[in-house]
mmCIF file of C-alpha atoms in Angstrom:
data_model
loop_
_atom_site.group_PDB
_atom_site.id
_atom_site.type_symbol
_atom_site.label_atom_id
_atom_site.label_comp_id
_atom_site.label_asym_id
_atom_site.label_seq_id
_atom_site.Cartn_x
_atom_site.Cartn_y
_atom_site.Cartn_z
ATOM 1 C CA MET A 1 137.317 100.240 66.938
ATOM 2 C CA GLY A 2 136.526 97.647 64.199
ATOM 3 C CA ALA A 3 138.214 97.458 60.856
ATOM 4 C CA ALA A 4 136.819 97.587 57.481
ATOM 5 C CA SER A 5 135.150 93.863 56.905
ATOM 6 C CA THR A 6 137.677 93.835 53.242
ATOM 7 C CA GLY A 7 140.866 94.386 55.334
ATOM 8 C CA THR A 8 141.495 97.346 53.410
ATOM 9 C CA PRO A 9 142.380 100.691 54.984
ATOM 10 C CA ARG A 10 139.772 101.820 57.384
ATOM 11 C CA ALA A 11 137.102 103.705 55.440
ATOM 12 C CA LEU A 12 134.903 104.176 58.286
ATOM 13 C CA ALA A 13 135.163 105.360 61.908
ATOM 14 C CA VAL A 14 132.517 105.642 64.677
ATOM 15 C CA THR A 15 133.034 107.916 68.120
ATOM 16 C CA ILE A 16 130.476 108.332 70.827
ATOM 17 C CA ALA A 17 129.836 112.308 70.770
ATOM 18 C CA GLY A 18 126.955 112.282 73.523
ATOM 19 C CA HIS A 19 123.789 110.588 74.712
ATOM 20 C CA LYS A 20 120.505 112.083 76.094
ATOM 21 C CA GLY A 21 118.415 110.266 78.612
ATOM 22 C CA ASP A 22 117.072 110.561 82.057
ATOM 23 C CA GLY A 23 119.344 109.334 85.109
ATOM 24 C CA PHE A 24 123.007 108.114 86.361
ATOM 25 C CA GLU A 25 122.147 104.583 86.412
ATOM 26 C CA ARG A 26 120.553 102.081 84.284
ATOM 27 C CA SER A 27 117.589 100.209 85.126
ATOM 28 C CA LEU A 28 116.551 97.380 83.388
ATOM 29 C CA GLU A 29 113.452 94.794 84.083
ATOM 30 C CA ARG A 30 112.477 91.470 83.261
ATOM 31 C CA ARG A 31 109.020 90.968 81.813
ATOM 32 C CA ASP A 32 107.277 87.932 80.348
ATOM 33 C CA GLY A 33 110.796 86.154 79.968
ATOM 34 C CA LYS A 34 112.301 89.363 78.299
ATOM 35 C CA CYS A 35 114.586 91.715 79.668
ATOM 36 C CA ILE A 36 113.569 95.491 79.072
ATOM 37 C CA ASP A 37 115.558 97.783 79.226
ATOM 38 C CA ILE A 38 113.096 100.735 80.729
ATOM 39 C CA CYS A 39 115.408 103.544 80.949
ATOM 40 C CA CYS A 40 113.253 105.503 78.586
ATOM 41 C CA ARG A 41 111.372 107.600 80.317
ATOM 42 C CA SER A 42 111.314 109.954 83.393
ATOM 43 C CA ASN A 43 108.491 109.449 85.975
ATOM 44 C CA GLU A 44 108.864 112.988 87.299
ATOM 45 C CA SER A 45 108.175 114.625 84.222
ATOM 46 C CA GLY A 46 106.342 112.046 82.206
ATOM 47 C CA ASP A 47 108.841 112.792 79.098
ATOM 48 C CA PRO A 48 108.546 109.420 76.981
ATOM 49 C CA SER A 49 111.972 110.290 75.399
ATOM 50 C CA LEU A 50 114.283 107.172 75.265
ATOM 51 C CA LEU A 51 117.898 106.814 76.084
ATOM 52 C CA ARG A 52 119.712 107.803 72.677
ATOM 53 C CA PHE A 53 123.272 108.129 72.015
ATOM 54 C CA THR A 54 124.546 110.626 69.127
ATOM 55 C CA LEU A 55 127.016 108.617 66.953
ATOM 56 C CA THR A 56 129.962 111.036 64.987
ATOM 57 C CA LEU A 57 130.999 109.583 61.700
ATOM 58 C CA ASP A 58 133.998 109.676 59.704
ATOM 59 C CA LYS A 59 133.434 108.189 56.043
ATOM 60 C CA PRO A 60 133.827 108.783 52.402
ATOM 61 C CA ASP A 61 131.215 110.927 51.264
ATOM 62 C CA ASP A 62 130.006 107.881 48.856
ATOM 63 C CA ALA A 63 129.363 105.651 51.783
ATOM 64 C CA GLN A 64 125.728 104.919 52.515
ATOM 65 C CA ILE A 65 124.886 103.955 56.131
ATOM 66 C CA THR A 66 122.725 100.355 55.960
ATOM 67 C CA ARG A 67 122.202 99.389 59.461
ATOM 68 C CA VAL A 68 123.089 99.894 62.815
ATOM 69 C CA ARG A 69 123.528 97.078 65.749
ATOM 70 C CA VAL A 70 123.103 97.763 69.206
ATOM 71 C CA GLU A 71 124.502 95.418 72.069
ATOM 72 C CA LEU A 72 124.002 95.276 75.727
ATOM 73 C CA GLN A 73 127.514 94.460 77.244
ATOM 74 C CA GLY A 74 128.637 93.387 80.247
ATOM 75 C CA GLY A 75 132.253 92.661 81.639
ATOM 76 C CA GLY A 76 132.892 90.244 79.647
ATOM 77 C CA GLY A 77 131.512 91.280 76.187
ATOM 78 C CA THR A 78 127.988 90.915 74.981
ATOM 79 C CA LEU A 79 125.349 89.639 77.541
ATOM 80 C CA PRO A 80 123.596 86.552 75.875
ATOM 81 C CA GLY A 81 120.653 87.750 74.359
ATOM 82 C CA GLY A 82 121.915 91.282 74.430
ATOM 83 C CA GLN A 83 121.539 92.559 71.006
ATOM 84 C CA ILE A 84 118.868 94.987 71.431
ATOM 85 C CA PHE A 85 118.971 95.794 67.536
ATOM 86 C CA GLU A 86 120.075 95.929 64.134
ATOM 87 C CA GLU A 87 118.234 98.016 61.916
ATOM 88 C CA GLY A 88 118.576 100.515 59.028
ATOM 89 C CA PRO A 89 117.894 103.983 59.149
ATOM 90 C CA GLY A 90 114.057 105.084 60.540
ATOM 91 C CA ALA A 91 112.599 105.287 63.820
ATOM 92 C CA ASN A 92 115.541 103.888 65.796
ATOM 93 C CA VAL A 93 118.366 105.031 63.626
ATOM 94 C CA GLN A 94 117.654 108.557 62.931
ATOM 95 C CA VAL A 95 120.087 110.407 60.082
ATOM 96 C CA ILE A 96 120.452 113.618 61.739
ATOM 97 C CA SER A 97 123.473 114.694 58.984
ATOM 98 C CA ASP A 98 125.923 112.898 56.636
ATOM 99 C CA THR A 99 128.301 112.354 59.375
ATOM 100 C CA THR A 100 126.046 112.191 62.306
ATOM 101 C CA LEU A 101 123.217 109.485 63.665
ATOM 102 C CA ARG A 102 121.074 109.379 66.496
ATOM 103 C CA VAL A 103 120.478 105.817 67.788
ATOM 104 C CA ARG A 104 118.097 104.829 70.480
ATOM 105 C CA ALA A 105 119.947 102.300 73.212
ATOM 106 C CA THR A 106 116.709 100.944 74.665
ATOM 107 C CA PHE A 107 115.154 97.362 73.904
ATOM 108 C CA HIS A 108 111.846 98.049 72.110
ATOM 109 C CA ALA A 109 111.278 94.083 70.480
ATOM 110 C CA GLY A 110 112.056 92.821 73.916
ATOM 111 C CA GLY A 111 115.562 91.088 74.459
ATOM 112 C CA THR A 112 116.183 87.667 76.152
ATOM 113 C CA VAL A 113 118.790 88.676 78.666
ATOM 114 C CA ASN A 114 118.116 86.463 81.816
ATOM 115 C CA THR A 115 118.015 89.028 84.982
ATOM 116 C CA VAL A 116 117.588 86.489 87.301
ATOM 117 C CA HIS A 117 120.773 86.079 88.728
ATOM 118 C CA PRO A 118 120.995 89.939 86.977
ATOM 119 C CA PRO A 119 124.435 89.020 84.677
ATOM 120 C CA ALA A 120 126.415 92.341 85.017
ATOM 121 C CA HIS A 121 127.210 94.583 87.864
ATOM 122 C CA ALA A 122 128.304 97.408 85.140
ATOM 123 C CA ILE A 123 127.045 97.574 81.531
ATOM 124 C CA THR A 124 128.053 99.296 78.537
ATOM 125 C CA TYR A 125 126.749 100.111 74.894
ATOM 126 C CA LYS A 126 128.324 98.585 71.744
ATOM 127 C CA PHE A 127 127.248 100.451 68.369
ATOM 128 C CA THR A 128 128.209 99.013 65.194
ATOM 129 C CA VAL A 129 127.512 100.736 62.276
ATOM 130 C CA PHE A 130 127.662 99.334 58.578
ATOM 131 C CA ALA A 131 128.229 101.023 55.289
ATOM 132 C CA ASP A 132 128.161 100.478 51.592
ATOM 133 C CA LEU A 133 130.876 101.965 49.434
ATOM 134 C CA GLN A 134 130.166 103.168 46.023
ATOM 135 C CA ASP A 135 131.772 100.072 44.500
ATOM 136 C CA GLY A 136 129.743 97.864 46.707
ATOM 137 C CA THR A 137 132.146 97.065 49.461
ATOM 138 C CA GLU A 138 130.449 96.798 53.126
ATOM 139 C CA VAL A 139 132.773 98.807 55.731
ATOM 140 C CA SER A 140 131.860 98.741 59.432
ATOM 141 C CA ASP A 141 133.082 100.059 62.932
ATOM 142 C CA ASP A 142 132.019 100.037 66.579
ATOM 143 C CA ALA A 143 132.105 102.433 69.263
ATOM 144 C CA ILE A 144 131.675 101.302 73.138
ATOM 145 C CA SER A 145 129.750 103.776 75.370
ATOM 146 C CA ALA A 146 131.172 104.725 79.191
ATOM 147 C CA THR A 147 130.540 102.306 82.127
ATOM 148 C CA LYS A 148 127.181 102.585 83.682
ATOM 149 C CA ARG A 149 126.144 100.744 86.556
ATOM 150 C CA ALA A 150 122.978 98.709 85.879
ATOM 151 C CA LEU A 151 119.909 98.289 88.180
ATOM 152 C CA TRP A 152 117.941 95.309 88.190
ATOM 153 C CA ARG A 153 114.600 94.564 89.859
ATOM 154 C CA MET A 154 114.502 93.397 93.114
ATOM 155 C CA GLN A 155 113.712 89.371 93.234
ATOM 156 C CA ALA A 156 110.124 88.434 92.800
ATOM 157 C CA TYR A 157 110.124 86.954 96.268
ATOM 158 C CA TRP A 158 110.818 90.070 98.000
ATOM 159 C CA ARG A 159 108.678 91.757 95.822
ATOM 160 C CA ASP A 160 105.562 90.031 97.252
ATOM 161 C CA PRO A 161 103.666 92.622 99.379
ATOM 162 C CA VAL A 162 103.959 90.486 102.342
ATOM 163 C CA ARG A 163 107.423 90.996 102.600
ATOM 164 C CA ARG A 164 107.599 94.797 101.511
ATOM 165 C CA TYR A 165 106.077 97.594 103.596
ATOM 166 C CA GLY A 166 105.546 101.462 103.272
ATOM 167 C CA MET A 167 104.073 102.979 99.892
ATOM 168 C CA ARG A 168 105.053 102.266 96.651
ATOM 169 C CA ASP A 169 106.820 104.938 94.485
ATOM 170 C CA PRO A 170 106.102 105.408 90.845
ATOM 171 C CA GLY A 171 108.556 103.571 88.328
ATOM 172 C CA HIS A 172 109.201 101.117 91.698
ATOM 173 C CA ASP A 173 111.677 101.815 94.336
ATOM 174 C CA ASP A 174 112.901 98.341 94.369
ATOM 175 C CA TRP A 175 115.933 98.764 91.978
ATOM 176 C CA LEU A 176 119.069 97.627 93.220
ATOM 177 C CA SER A 177 122.540 96.670 91.953
ATOM 178 C CA ALA A 178 123.532 93.367 91.214
ATOM 179 C CA ARG A 179 125.593 92.625 93.706
ATOM 180 C CA THR A 180 122.759 94.294 96.303
ATOM 181 C CA TRP A 181 120.634 91.742 94.974
ATOM 182 C CA GLU A 182 123.352 89.204 95.691
ATOM 183 C CA TYR A 183 123.457 90.321 99.183
ATOM 184 C CA ILE A 184 119.659 90.135 99.566
ATOM 185 C CA ASP A 185 119.972 86.240 98.164
ATOM 186 C CA GLN A 186 122.603 85.401 100.787
ATOM 187 C CA HIS A 187 121.572 87.488 103.969
ATOM 188 C CA GLY A 188 117.838 87.474 103.593
ATOM 189 C CA ALA A 189 117.226 85.504 106.770
ATOM 190 C CA LEU A 190 118.623 88.908 108.628
ATOM 191 C CA LEU A 191 116.364 90.845 106.676
ATOM 192 C CA THR A 192 112.686 91.754 107.393
ATOM 193 C CA ARG A 193 110.333 93.700 105.388
ATOM 194 C CA ILE A 194 111.808 95.802 102.941
ATOM 195 C CA ASP A 195 110.556 99.381 101.792
ATOM 196 C CA ASP A 196 113.202 101.859 99.638
ATOM 197 C CA ILE A 197 116.391 100.478 97.864
ATOM 198 C CA SER A 198 116.787 102.714 94.964
ATOM 199 C CA GLY A 199 114.492 104.663 92.108
ATOM 200 C CA GLU A 200 114.044 103.811 88.715
ATOM 201 C CA HIS A 201 117.349 104.977 86.953
ATOM 202 C CA GLY A 202 118.594 105.906 90.528
ATOM 203 C CA ARG A 203 116.111 109.122 90.484
ATOM 204 C CA ASP A 204 114.965 110.915 93.669
ATOM 205 C CA ILE A 205 113.039 109.023 95.944
ATOM 206 C CA GLY A 206 113.507 111.364 98.895
ATOM 207 C CA HIS A 207 116.608 109.537 100.131
ATOM 208 C CA SER A 208 120.034 111.418 99.352
ATOM 209 C CA THR A 209 121.721 107.652 99.836
ATOM 210 C CA HIS A 210 118.935 105.688 97.565
ATOM 211 C CA ASP A 211 120.845 106.480 94.535
ATOM 212 C CA VAL A 212 122.974 103.713 93.204
ATOM 213 C CA GLY A 213 121.148 100.460 94.410
ATOM 214 C CA THR A 214 122.893 99.641 97.627
ATOM 215 C CA ASP A 215 121.277 100.832 100.542
ATOM 216 C CA ILE A 216 118.132 98.981 102.092
ATOM 217 C CA ASP A 217 115.449 100.609 104.409
ATOM 218 C CA LEU A 218 113.588 97.876 106.477
ATOM 219 C CA TYR A 219 111.252 97.592 108.719
ATOM 220 C CA HIS A 220 111.715 97.278 112.685
ATOM 221 C CA VAL A 221 113.118 93.947 114.043
ATOM 222 C CA TYR A 222 110.498 93.854 116.600
ATOM 223 C CA GLN A 223 106.766 94.969 115.506
ATOM 224 C CA PHE A 224 104.277 95.840 118.303
ATOM 225 C CA ALA A 225 100.973 94.502 118.001
ATOM 226 C CA GLY A 226 98.640 96.055 115.807
ATOM 227 C CA ALA A 227 101.000 98.276 114.419
ATOM 228 C CA THR A 228 100.290 99.528 110.832
ATOM 229 C CA SER A 229 103.202 101.311 109.621
ATOM 230 C CA GLY A 230 106.925 101.804 110.545
ATOM 231 C CA GLY A 231 105.995 105.305 112.122
ATOM 232 C CA ASP A 232 102.879 103.863 114.257
ATOM 233 C CA ASN A 233 105.469 100.753 115.492
ATOM 234 C CA TYR A 234 107.667 103.443 116.728
ATOM 235 C CA ASN A 235 104.419 105.163 118.227
ATOM 236 C CA ARG A 236 103.586 102.123 120.004
ATOM 237 C CA LEU A 237 106.916 101.538 121.695
ATOM 238 C CA ARG A 238 106.971 105.211 122.693
ATOM 239 C CA ASN A 239 103.432 104.804 124.465
ATOM 240 C CA ALA A 240 104.150 101.773 125.621
ATOM 241 C CA LEU A 241 106.927 103.208 127.376
ATOM 242 C CA ILE A 242 104.779 105.981 129.086
ATOM 243 C CA ARG A 243 102.709 103.697 130.349
ATOM 244 C CA VAL A 244 105.170 101.433 131.985
ATOM 245 C CA LEU A 245 106.553 104.561 133.571
ATOM 246 C CA SER A 246 103.230 106.293 134.566
ATOM 247 C CA LEU A 247 101.267 103.142 135.683
ATOM 248 C CA PRO A 248 101.533 100.760 138.547
ATOM 249 C CA ALA A 249 104.245 97.498 137.128
ATOM 250 C CA GLU A 250 100.751 95.113 137.732
ATOM 251 C CA GLN A 251 99.093 96.865 134.788
ATOM 252 C CA THR A 252 101.649 96.976 132.518
ATOM 253 C CA ALA A 253 103.337 93.184 132.344
ATOM 254 C CA ASN A 254 102.269 93.142 128.621
ATOM 255 C CA ASP A 255 103.881 96.709 127.263
ATOM 256 C CA ARG A 256 107.006 95.668 129.672
ATOM 257 C CA ALA A 257 107.679 92.262 128.081
ATOM 258 C CA ALA A 258 107.057 94.190 124.494
ATOM 259 C CA ILE A 259 109.682 96.736 125.347
ATOM 260 C CA THR A 260 111.657 93.967 126.543
ATOM 261 C CA SER A 261 111.403 91.653 123.557
ATOM 262 C CA TRP A 262 112.052 94.921 121.362
ATOM 263 C CA VAL A 263 115.344 95.505 122.830
ATOM 264 C CA ALA A 264 116.436 91.410 123.018
ATOM 265 C CA ASP A 265 115.340 90.855 119.458
ATOM 266 C CA THR A 266 117.093 94.175 117.576
ATOM 267 C CA ARG A 267 120.339 93.675 119.374
ATOM 268 C CA PRO A 268 121.426 90.428 117.628
ATOM 269 C CA ARG A 269 119.939 91.119 114.487
ATOM 270 C CA PHE A 270 121.778 94.424 114.344
ATOM 271 C CA ALA A 271 124.943 92.491 115.527
ATOM 272 C CA ALA A 272 124.768 89.522 112.425
ATOM 273 C CA ILE A 273 124.103 92.378 110.198
ATOM 274 C CA ILE A 274 127.126 94.274 111.031
ATOM 275 C CA SER A 275 129.426 91.202 111.714
ATOM 276 C CA THR A 276 128.669 88.920 109.084
ATOM 277 C CA THR A 277 127.705 91.040 105.805
ATOM 278 C CA ASP A 278 129.363 93.948 104.114
ATOM 279 C CA ALA A 279 126.867 96.195 105.931
ATOM 280 C CA GLN A 280 129.061 99.853 106.655
ATOM 281 C CA THR A 281 126.539 101.259 109.011
ATOM 282 C CA ILE A 282 122.920 100.678 110.488
ATOM 283 C CA TYR A 283 120.810 103.862 111.427
ATOM 284 C CA TYR A 284 118.188 103.440 113.937
ATOM 285 C CA ALA A 285 115.853 105.045 115.514
ATOM 286 C CA ILE A 286 117.162 107.751 118.579
ATOM 287 C CA GLY A 287 113.796 108.546 120.063
ATOM 288 C CA ASN A 288 112.408 112.111 119.788
ATOM 289 C CA ALA A 289 111.918 114.223 123.120
ATOM 290 C CA HIS A 290 107.768 113.398 124.049
ATOM 291 C CA ALA A 291 105.944 114.230 127.161
ATOM 292 C CA ALA A 292 102.629 112.203 128.061
ATOM 293 C CA SER A 293 100.561 111.330 130.931
ATOM 294 C CA GLY A 294 102.993 113.389 133.418
ATOM 295 C CA ILE A 295 106.111 111.607 131.831
ATOM 296 C CA ALA A 296 108.970 113.386 129.943
ATOM 297 C CA LEU A 297 111.019 111.500 127.724
ATOM 298 C CA PRO A 298 114.543 113.018 126.795
ATOM 299 C CA ARG A 299 115.557 113.397 123.089
ATOM 300 C CA GLY A 300 117.513 109.821 122.720
ATOM 301 C CA TRP A 301 115.606 107.621 124.854
ATOM 302 C CA ALA A 302 115.173 105.354 122.209
ATOM 303 C CA ARG A 303 118.941 104.876 121.779
ATOM 304 C CA THR A 304 119.645 104.869 125.541
ATOM 305 C CA LEU A 305 116.784 101.712 125.893
ATOM 306 C CA LEU A 306 118.640 99.942 122.934
ATOM 307 C CA VAL A 307 121.864 100.591 123.914
ATOM 308 C CA ASP A 308 121.743 100.551 127.872
ATOM 309 C CA GLY A 309 118.644 98.218 128.472
ATOM 310 C CA VAL A 310 117.307 100.949 131.114
ATOM 311 C CA VAL A 311 115.918 104.145 130.738
ATOM 312 C CA THR A 312 115.302 107.252 132.577
ATOM 313 C CA ALA A 313 112.594 109.979 132.182
ATOM 314 C CA SER A 314 113.433 113.459 133.042
ATOM 315 C CA GLY A 315 111.410 113.284 136.084
ATOM 316 C CA GLY A 316 113.533 110.067 137.699
ATOM 317 C CA GLN A 317 110.930 107.472 136.482
ATOM 318 C CA GLN A 318 112.841 104.702 135.049
ATOM 319 C CA PHE A 319 112.081 101.096 133.283
ATOM 320 C CA ASP A 320 114.890 98.393 133.221
ATOM 321 C CA THR A 321 114.432 95.705 130.551
ATOM 322 C CA GLY A 322 117.059 93.604 132.816
ATOM 323 C CA LEU A 323 118.775 92.887 129.688
ATOM 324 C CA GLY A 324 122.124 94.912 130.886
ATOM 325 C CA ALA A 325 124.000 97.064 128.635
ATOM 326 C CA TRP A 326 124.500 95.738 124.861
ATOM 327 C CA GLY A 327 128.260 95.201 124.688
ATOM 328 C CA PHE A 328 128.242 95.231 120.956
ATOM 329 C CA PRO A 329 130.615 98.011 119.508
ATOM 330 C CA GLN A 330 128.290 101.550 118.310
ATOM 331 C CA ASN A 331 130.878 102.593 115.792
ATOM 332 C CA GLN A 332 128.940 101.340 113.206
ATOM 333 C CA LEU A 333 125.095 102.226 114.219
ATOM 334 C CA VAL A 334 123.986 105.835 114.115
ATOM 335 C CA TYR A 335 120.905 107.092 115.771
ATOM 336 C CA ASN A 336 118.734 109.622 114.270
ATOM 337 C CA ALA A 337 114.881 111.058 114.124
ATOM 338 C CA VAL A 338 114.717 110.400 110.580
ATOM 339 C CA HIS A 339 115.364 106.100 111.277
ATOM 340 C CA ASN A 340 112.856 106.678 114.354
ATOM 341 C CA SER A 341 110.396 104.166 111.596
ATOM 342 C CA HIS A 342 112.713 102.433 110.272
ATOM 343 C CA PHE A 343 116.217 101.247 109.933
ATOM 344 C CA HIS A 344 118.791 101.655 107.064
ATOM 345 C CA VAL A 345 121.423 99.169 105.998
ATOM 346 C CA LYS A 346 124.274 101.307 104.530
ATOM 347 C CA ARG A 347 126.361 99.724 102.174
ATOM 348 C CA PRO A 348 129.519 100.545 100.162
ATOM 349 C CA ARG A 349 128.425 102.070 97.256
ATOM 350 C CA GLU A 350 130.942 101.323 94.734
ATOM 351 C CA ARG A 351 128.900 97.553 95.182
#
């Protein structure tokens, strides 16, 4: 891309032959006021290998490589503070042969990229190679990597344990795209406690759609008294319903009120998320078949309760919240057993 600094015909040409590193996405984190690019290890294997690019050189035999500059770029060029390093051959610039370099593309001394707000949705790496010709003339050329989506750590406010639920994953499970960062910033009032978004480098944390920093797992809108987890909250909803259907009404006033609040609180929250944000789909509880205390709940009881406001057990026992049917279109709501314990906001993967 670049030309010789002397204005003479190009004496050096650089191309990127490939790269080695784990993960489809690039994860960057701000620590102690500095941007630390930590796509440098695999949490699953413990391999401490760094992301390295292999550069192929076309140069005169007498040209000696003196240094390489590596820069992190956003859509408008090198990000402020985005120079990763400029160094001669050594640990970070390995001379493999006269025409091949292997160059680290990971912050190691600490950059000063401001990651709050994340500065770019997509990133590239720019490599500028400098060489001296035999007559002392310095020449250079640069090459830019293919575009990669950046994953950034979620806002510190939302990383507070009081705003999280579930078990934390090694390497963190709150990596997100810059646009998801904006989504949380703009629509935080609609969100509950956050569990998983994406793993470091988009690695597999047990969810097939949590690889690009766009989907968000969230705690139930309504929390039953004493619930200790998302799964426990679902169990308390189910058990309250069993009691309501099996015991006299005067003994279950609190259960009736709690179930009704679960419906009344969840409906408008889901409607607002679908109607006022770019959410494509919300996944939530369907309600597994369950039998206890002489009551047999059919599969789908949770969905029926939420959508219709009334539910009937297999034996004919019925509970009516009095809220009536939910008139909100259901085409963007999906109910399944995977999401009995939480709800999942699916956003456009390109965002």
